[in-house]
mmCIF file of C-alpha atoms (C1' of nucleotides) in Angstrom:
data_model
loop_
_atom_site.group_PDB
_atom_site.id
_atom_site.type_symbol
_atom_site.label_atom_id
_atom_site.label_comp_id
_atom_site.label_asym_id
_atom_site.label_seq_id
_atom_site.Cartn_x
_atom_site.Cartn_y
_atom_site.Cartn_z
ATOM 1 C CA MET Z 1 1.116 60.165 54.434
ATOM 2 C CA ARG Z 2 -1.797 59.128 52.278
ATOM 3 C CA ASN Z 3 -3.829 61.422 54.460
ATOM 4 C CA ASN Z 4 -1.463 64.212 53.535
ATOM 5 C CA GLN Z 5 -2.059 63.715 49.806
ATOM 6 C CA ASP Z 6 -5.758 63.723 50.470
ATOM 7 C CA GLU Z 7 -5.590 67.008 52.317
ATOM 8 C CA LEU Z 8 -3.420 68.554 49.602
ATOM 9 C CA PHE Z 9 -5.713 67.585 46.747
ATOM 10 C CA LYS Z 10 -8.816 68.662 48.653
ATOM 11 C CA THR Z 11 -7.246 71.966 49.631
ATOM 12 C CA LEU Z 12 -6.125 72.807 46.104
ATOM 13 C CA ALA Z 13 -9.351 71.614 44.473
ATOM 14 C CA ASP Z 14 -11.146 74.863 45.236
ATOM 15 C CA PRO Z 15 -10.377 77.476 42.546
ATOM 16 C CA THR Z 16 -10.672 80.491 44.834
ATOM 17 C CA ARG Z 17 -8.303 78.920 47.333
ATOM 18 C CA ARG Z 18 -5.873 77.813 44.648
ATOM 19 C CA ALA Z 19 -5.903 81.339 43.214
ATOM 20 C CA LEU Z 20 -4.946 82.737 46.615
ATOM 21 C CA PHE Z 21 -2.080 80.283 46.849
ATOM 22 C CA GLU Z 22 -0.956 81.155 43.316
ATOM 23 C CA ARG Z 23 -0.895 84.854 44.159
ATOM 24 C CA LEU Z 24 1.261 84.133 47.204
ATOM 25 C CA CYS Z 25 3.626 82.144 44.973
ATOM 26 C CA ARG Z 26 3.850 84.894 42.375
ATOM 27 C CA GLU Z 27 3.845 87.982 44.554
ATOM 28 C CA GLY Z 28 5.357 86.713 47.780
ATOM 29 C CA GLU Z 29 4.118 87.722 51.213
ATOM 30 C CA LEU Z 30 0.754 89.502 51.252
ATOM 31 C CA THR Z 31 -1.690 90.729 53.868
ATOM 32 C CA VAL Z 32 -5.262 89.496 54.132
ATOM 33 C CA GLY Z 33 -6.469 92.865 52.894
ATOM 34 C CA ALA Z 34 -4.258 92.734 49.833
ATOM 35 C CA LEU Z 35 -5.400 89.204 49.100
ATOM 36 C CA THR Z 36 -9.057 90.138 49.523
ATOM 37 C CA VAL Z 37 -8.741 92.782 46.801
ATOM 38 C CA GLY Z 38 -9.354 90.910 43.580
ATOM 39 C CA ALA Z 39 -10.208 87.629 45.249
ATOM 40 C CA GLY Z 40 -13.833 87.973 44.208
ATOM 41 C CA VAL Z 41 -15.124 86.969 47.622
ATOM 42 C CA SER Z 42 -15.567 88.647 51.003
ATOM 43 C CA GLN Z 43 -12.833 89.101 53.586
ATOM 44 C CA PRO Z 44 -14.203 86.407 55.916
ATOM 45 C CA ALA Z 45 -14.196 83.972 52.994
ATOM 46 C CA VAL Z 46 -10.555 84.819 52.307
ATOM 47 C CA SER Z 47 -9.674 84.323 55.972
ATOM 48 C CA LYS Z 48 -11.367 80.938 55.957
ATOM 49 C CA HIS Z 49 -9.509 79.855 52.836
ATOM 50 C CA LEU Z 50 -6.217 80.997 54.335
ATOM 51 C CA GLY Z 51 -7.028 78.953 57.419
ATOM 52 C CA VAL Z 52 -7.494 75.849 55.273
ATOM 53 C CA LEU Z 53 -4.266 76.533 53.367
ATOM 54 C CA LYS Z 54 -2.436 76.985 56.662
ATOM 55 C CA GLN Z 55 -3.895 73.751 57.999
ATOM 56 C CA ALA Z 56 -2.525 71.958 54.932
ATOM 57 C CA GLY Z 57 0.879 73.524 55.510
ATOM 58 C CA LEU Z 58 0.726 75.420 52.225
ATOM 59 C CA VAL Z 59 1.065 78.865 53.814
ATOM 60 C CA LEU Z 60 2.648 80.499 56.837
ATOM 61 C CA ASP Z 61 1.226 83.464 58.697
ATOM 62 C CA ARG Z 62 3.094 86.256 60.404
ATOM 63 C CA HIS Z 63 1.353 88.765 62.641
ATOM 64 C CA GLN Z 64 2.531 92.331 62.565
ATOM 65 C CA GLY Z 65 0.443 94.850 64.436
ATOM 66 C CA ARG Z 66 -3.127 94.367 63.341
ATOM 67 C CA GLN Z 67 -2.120 92.920 60.001
ATOM 68 C CA THR Z 68 -1.490 89.290 59.179
ATOM 69 C CA HIS Z 69 0.988 88.523 56.432
ATOM 70 C CA TYR Z 70 0.727 85.212 54.596
ATOM 71 C CA SER Z 71 3.387 83.506 52.478
ATOM 72 C CA ALA Z 72 3.478 80.324 50.386
ATOM 73 C CA GLN Z 73 5.278 77.228 51.625
ATOM 74 C CA LEU Z 74 6.315 75.475 48.428
ATOM 75 C CA GLY Z 75 7.760 72.521 50.274
ATOM 76 C CA ALA Z 76 4.236 71.436 51.143
ATOM 77 C CA LEU Z 77 3.714 70.542 47.480
ATOM 78 C CA ALA Z 78 6.157 67.645 47.791
ATOM 79 C CA PRO Z 79 3.537 64.911 48.365
ATOM 80 C CA LEU Z 80 1.715 66.052 45.249
ATOM 81 C CA ILE Z 81 4.888 65.901 43.175
ATOM 82 C CA ASP Z 82 5.709 62.517 44.689
ATOM 83 C CA TRP Z 83 2.266 61.209 43.825
ATOM 84 C CA THR Z 84 2.439 62.228 40.173
ATOM 85 C CA SER Z 85 5.924 60.812 39.749
ATOM 86 C CA GLU Z 86 4.808 57.611 41.432
ATOM 87 C CA MET Z 87 1.920 57.256 38.978
ATOM 88 C CA THR Z 88 4.266 57.981 36.117
ATOM 89 C CA SER Z 89 6.731 55.410 37.394
ATOM 90 C CA PHE Z 90 4.030 52.748 37.281
ATOM 91 C CA TRP Z 91 3.451 53.722 33.705
ATOM 92 C CA GLU Z 92 7.119 53.401 32.862
ATOM 93 C CA ARG Z 93 7.494 50.157 34.757
ATOM 94 C CA ARG Z 94 4.628 48.843 32.663
ATOM 95 C CA PHE Z 95 6.589 49.651 29.545
ATOM 96 C CA ASP Z 96 9.631 48.022 31.074
ATOM 97 C CA ASP Z 97 7.586 44.913 31.823
ATOM 98 C CA LEU Z 98 6.298 44.866 28.286
ATOM 99 C CA ASP Z 99 9.829 45.324 27.057
ATOM 100 C CA ASP Z 100 11.016 42.419 29.205
ATOM 101 C CA LEU Z 101 8.182 40.278 27.981
ATOM 102 C CA LEU Z 102 8.945 40.990 24.352
ATOM 103 C CA LYS Z 103 12.639 40.273 24.862
ATOM 104 C CA ARG Z 104 11.790 37.015 26.582
ATOM 105 C CA MET Z 105 9.496 36.046 23.711
ATOM 106 C CA ASP Z 106 12.283 36.850 21.299
ATOM 107 C CA GLN Z 107 14.601 34.247 22.733
ATOM 108 C CA MET S 1 -6.517 75.514 30.136
ATOM 109 C CA ARG S 2 -7.057 76.903 33.627
ATOM 110 C CA ASN S 3 -10.359 75.101 33.421
ATOM 111 C CA ASN S 4 -8.450 71.918 32.768
ATOM 112 C CA GLN S 5 -6.399 72.297 35.947
ATOM 113 C CA ASP S 6 -9.584 72.935 37.825
ATOM 114 C CA GLU S 7 -11.184 69.770 36.521
ATOM 115 C CA LEU S 8 -8.061 67.739 37.265
ATOM 116 C CA PHE S 9 -7.766 68.902 40.862
ATOM 117 C CA LYS S 10 -11.476 68.438 41.480
ATOM 118 C CA THR S 11 -11.480 64.984 39.918
ATOM 119 C CA LEU S 12 -8.495 63.765 41.926
ATOM 120 C CA ALA S 13 -9.670 65.336 45.178
ATOM 121 C CA ASP S 14 -12.038 62.466 45.942
ATOM 122 C CA PRO S 15 -10.126 59.608 47.646
ATOM 123 C CA THR S 16 -12.287 56.817 46.247
ATOM 124 C CA ARG S 17 -11.881 58.156 42.728
ATOM 125 C CA ARG S 18 -8.170 58.712 43.146
ATOM 126 C CA ALA S 19 -7.806 55.149 44.440
ATOM 127 C CA LEU S 20 -9.507 53.835 41.302
ATOM 128 C CA PHE S 21 -7.137 55.832 39.147
ATOM 129 C CA GLU S 22 -4.153 54.578 41.150
ATOM 130 C CA ARG S 23 -5.217 50.968 40.664
ATOM 131 C CA LEU S 24 -5.462 51.536 36.923
ATOM 132 C CA CYS S 25 -1.960 53.014 36.975
ATOM 133 C CA ARG S 26 -0.532 50.105 38.954
ATOM 134 C CA GLU S 27 -2.419 47.198 37.467
ATOM 135 C CA GLY S 28 -3.166 48.391 33.972
ATOM 136 C CA GLU S 29 -6.469 47.822 32.197
ATOM 137 C CA LEU S 30 -9.286 46.565 34.446
ATOM 138 C CA THR S 31 -13.002 45.887 34.087
ATOM 139 C CA VAL S 32 -15.642 47.667 36.131
ATOM 140 C CA GLY S 33 -16.276 44.432 38.019
ATOM 141 C CA ALA S 34 -12.605 44.044 38.918
ATOM 142 C CA LEU S 35 -12.441 47.662 40.036
ATOM 143 C CA THR S 36 -15.578 47.313 42.130
ATOM 144 C CA VAL S 37 -13.987 44.495 44.141
ATOM 145 C CA GLY S 38 -12.069 46.239 46.881
ATOM 146 C CA ALA S 39 -13.291 49.705 46.002
ATOM 147 C CA GLY S 40 -15.369 49.841 49.135
ATOM 148 C CA VAL S 41 -18.388 51.234 47.318
ATOM 149 C CA SER S 42 -21.154 49.838 45.110
ATOM 150 C CA GLN S 43 -20.849 49.136 41.391
ATOM 151 C CA PRO S 44 -22.973 52.153 40.383
ATOM 152 C CA ALA S 45 -20.723 54.357 42.486
ATOM 153 C CA VAL S 46 -17.680 52.953 40.703
ATOM 154 C CA SER S 47 -19.315 53.533 37.309
ATOM 155 C CA LYS S 48 -20.066 57.123 38.231
ATOM 156 C CA HIS S 49 -16.483 57.740 39.361
ATOM 157 C CA LEU S 50 -15.159 56.210 36.153
ATOM 158 C CA GLY S 51 -17.441 58.539 34.230
ATOM 159 C CA VAL S 52 -15.932 61.531 36.002
ATOM 160 C CA LEU S 53 -12.381 60.254 35.409
ATOM 161 C CA LYS S 54 -13.205 59.739 31.746
ATOM 162 C CA GLN S 55 -14.664 63.245 31.494
ATOM 163 C CA ALA S 56 -11.383 64.605 32.844
ATOM 164 C CA GLY S 57 -9.449 62.567 30.297
ATOM 165 C CA LEU S 58 -7.739 60.518 32.982
ATOM 166 C CA VAL S 59 -9.044 57.173 31.737
ATOM 167 C CA LEU S 60 -10.066 55.500 28.499
ATOM 168 C CA ASP S 61 -12.811 52.924 28.170
ATOM 169 C CA ARG S 62 -12.942 49.976 25.797
ATOM 170 C CA HIS S 63 -16.077 47.907 25.341
ATOM 171 C CA GLN S 64 -15.725 44.197 24.825
ATOM 172 C CA GLY S 65 -18.905 42.181 24.957
ATOM 173 C CA ARG S 66 -20.779 43.128 28.050
ATOM 174 C CA GLN S 67 -17.630 44.192 29.843
ATOM 175 C CA THR S 68 -16.043 47.621 29.866
ATOM 176 C CA HIS S 69 -12.290 47.837 30.301
ATOM 177 C CA TYR S 70 -10.791 51.014 31.702
ATOM 178 C CA SER S 71 -7.184 52.147 31.495
ATOM 179 C CA ALA S 72 -5.264 55.142 32.856
ATOM 180 C CA GLN S 73 -4.232 58.000 30.592
ATOM 181 C CA LEU S 74 -1.123 59.347 32.257
ATOM 182 C CA GLY S 75 -0.765 62.152 29.762
ATOM 183 C CA ALA S 76 -3.775 63.828 31.327
ATOM 184 C CA LEU S 77 -1.665 64.575 34.387
ATOM 185 C CA ALA S 78 0.429 67.043 32.419
ATOM 186 C CA PRO S 79 -1.479 70.192 33.500
ATOM 187 C CA LEU S 80 -1.009 69.168 37.118
ATOM 188 C CA ILE S 81 2.717 68.694 36.658
ATOM 189 C CA ASP S 82 2.900 71.978 34.768
ATOM 190 C CA TRP S 83 1.096 73.763 37.566
ATOM 191 C CA THR S 84 3.423 72.525 40.295
ATOM 192 C CA SER S 85 6.520 73.348 38.295
ATOM 193 C CA GLU S 86 5.107 76.783 37.538
ATOM 194 C CA MET S 87 4.581 77.436 41.240
ATOM 195 C CA THR S 88 8.077 76.182 41.960
ATOM 196 C CA SER S 89 9.498 78.425 39.240
ATOM 197 C CA PHE S 90 7.940 81.453 40.919
ATOM 198 C CA TRP S 91 9.632 80.346 44.092
ATOM 199 C CA GLU S 92 13.001 80.033 42.388
ATOM 200 C CA ARG S 93 12.601 83.311 40.557
ATOM 201 C CA ARG S 94 11.964 84.881 43.938
ATOM 202 C CA PHE S 95 15.307 83.578 45.139
ATOM 203 C CA ASP S 96 16.922 84.853 41.968
ATOM 204 C CA ASP S 97 15.389 88.260 42.582
ATOM 205 C CA LEU S 98 16.659 88.229 46.121
ATOM 206 C CA ASP S 99 20.049 87.192 44.835
ATOM 207 C CA ASP S 100 20.043 90.045 42.320
ATOM 208 C CA LEU S 101 19.000 92.471 44.997
ATOM 209 C CA LEU S 102 21.773 91.375 47.327
ATOM 210 C CA LYS S 103 24.358 91.627 44.569
ATOM 211 C CA ARG S 104 23.109 95.066 43.680
ATOM 212 C CA MET S 105 23.296 96.135 47.322
ATOM 213 C CA ASP S 106 26.813 94.785 47.437
ATOM 214 C CA GLN S 107 28.058 97.151 44.805
ATOM 215 C "C1'" DC M 1 -10.155 107.492 76.044
ATOM 216 C "C1'" DT M 2 -12.367 107.000 71.721
ATOM 217 C "C1'" DC M 3 -12.885 105.835 67.190
ATOM 218 C "C1'" DA M 4 -11.383 103.410 63.122
ATOM 219 C "C1'" DT M 5 -9.278 99.576 60.909
ATOM 220 C "C1'" DA M 6 -7.615 94.576 60.156
ATOM 221 C "C1'" DG M 7 -8.616 90.181 60.587
ATOM 222 C "C1'" DA M 8 -10.899 86.135 62.772
ATOM 223 C "C1'" DT M 9 -14.993 83.847 64.328
ATOM 224 C "C1'" DA M 10 -20.041 82.737 64.593
ATOM 225 C "C1'" DA M 11 -24.205 81.490 62.677
ATOM 226 C "C1'" DC M 12 -26.605 80.471 58.892
ATOM 227 C "C1'" DT M 13 -27.971 79.212 53.952
ATOM 228 C "C1'" DC M 14 -27.667 76.864 49.736
ATOM 229 C "C1'" DA M 15 -25.716 74.051 46.173
ATOM 230 C "C1'" DC M 16 -23.115 70.254 45.049
ATOM 231 C "C1'" DT M 17 -21.524 65.762 45.318
ATOM 232 C "C1'" DG M 18 -20.892 61.035 46.741
ATOM 233 C "C1'" DG M 19 -23.397 57.441 48.345
ATOM 234 C "C1'" DT M 20 -27.443 54.344 48.172
ATOM 235 C "C1'" DT M 21 -31.183 51.097 45.910
ATOM 236 C "C1'" DA M 22 -33.910 50.094 41.941
ATOM 237 C "C1'" DT M 23 -34.130 49.710 37.219
ATOM 238 C "C1'" DT M 24 -32.748 49.369 32.372
ATOM 239 C "C1'" DA M 25 -29.956 47.906 28.328
ATOM 240 C "C1'" DA M 26 -27.043 44.826 26.276
ATOM 241 C "C1'" DT M 27 -24.643 40.580 25.772
ATOM 242 C "C1'" DT M 28 -23.843 35.727 26.721
ATOM 243 C "C1'" DG M 29 -25.060 30.961 27.451
ATOM 244 C "C1'" DA M 30 -28.193 27.052 28.323
ATOM 245 C "C1'" DT H 1 -36.173 31.818 23.782
ATOM 246 C "C1'" DC H 2 -35.275 32.623 28.448
ATOM 247 C "C1'" DA H 3 -32.294 33.317 32.296
ATOM 248 C "C1'" DA H 4 -28.166 35.338 34.020
ATOM 249 C "C1'" DT H 5 -24.550 38.633 34.077
ATOM 250 C "C1'" DT H 6 -22.256 43.188 33.308
ATOM 251 C "C1'" DA H 7 -22.381 47.917 33.365
ATOM 252 C "C1'" DA H 8 -24.925 52.283 33.011
ATOM 253 C "C1'" DT H 9 -28.691 55.231 34.354
ATOM 254 C "C1'" DA H 10 -32.476 57.094 37.350
ATOM 255 C "C1'" DA H 11 -34.116 58.808 41.447
ATOM 256 C "C1'" DC H 12 -33.324 59.927 45.743
ATOM 257 C "C1'" DC H 13 -30.914 61.205 50.367
ATOM 258 C "C1'" DA H 14 -27.500 63.112 53.523
ATOM 259 C "C1'" DG H 15 -23.230 65.360 54.520
ATOM 260 C "C1'" DT H 16 -20.003 68.766 53.296
ATOM 261 C "C1'" DG H 17 -18.322 72.992 52.214
ATOM 262 C "C1'" DA H 18 -18.091 77.607 50.228
ATOM 263 C "C1'" DG H 19 -20.383 81.666 50.478
ATOM 264 C "C1'" DT H 20 -22.875 85.314 53.001
ATOM 265 C "C1'" DT H 21 -23.786 88.946 56.954
ATOM 266 C "C1'" DA H 22 -23.096 90.134 61.624
ATOM 267 C "C1'" DT H 23 -20.132 90.305 65.417
ATOM 268 C "C1'" DC H 24 -15.925 90.175 68.205
ATOM 269 C "C1'" DT H 25 -10.966 91.071 69.262
ATOM 270 C "C1'" DA H 26 -6.999 93.517 68.895
ATOM 271 C "C1'" DT H 27 -4.139 97.103 67.380
ATOM 272 C "C1'" DG H 28 -3.215 101.905 65.921
ATOM 273 C "C1'" DA H 29 -4.116 106.893 65.538
ATOM 274 C "C1'" DG H 30 -5.941 111.242 67.148
#
DNA sequence: CTCATAGATAACTCACTGGTTATTAATTGA
DNA sequence: TCAATTAATAACCAGTGAGTTATCTATGAG
């Protein structure tokens, strides 16, 4: 599970790769060719990035003829959302603890 | 702003650095020495990671004598939360669009 | 069958980054 | 004043990873 978070953060840390994922979120299913246009890098680079995204579970691929269509898998973001809310919960618990402490001192 | 997301993802992508940040979230303010214990890397490595976290706005430092106390700045996670919810919103809008389309086809 | 196109893979290069040890600066205490 | 401690910085090294070009595989069209 921790490993999963690691893979997610690492995968999304690269701006080119994150941009590809964002386009898939915004525009839905796209082919490699369509993604390559405007990606700012070569087609092999795009393919490699898509491979990494797929490995992390962030995209799905669908082969149709000689084209490959990729689509975003939003569910894969769950560990990231969980992580942030966990960090936030620690923060809030800290306030709660402080609150408890102050109340206890009040008595 | 995009730059900010970039820095956040990059900063949190390293497991050692993320672990330091997590400890600060869980345990509150800690000195460099305390953080070094159990970090699994040398003190200079810890200092460097803290420097990167500070650069990203994820931690604050407070000097007291010859010790430096670091604390987490949860607010700095906002761009990350915003990003995920933005991606999710695209996802939901897609469903809405599909819904609209189906309704329109129904007529 | 042949040629073109789409995408993946191979092989390689180069820059960046995370780690190390050694050193320095600053503060505390004897 | 001198020694010890805390953290930061310097200098260096090695692994990783993102990019490239060239090539291969597979599908589609004529």
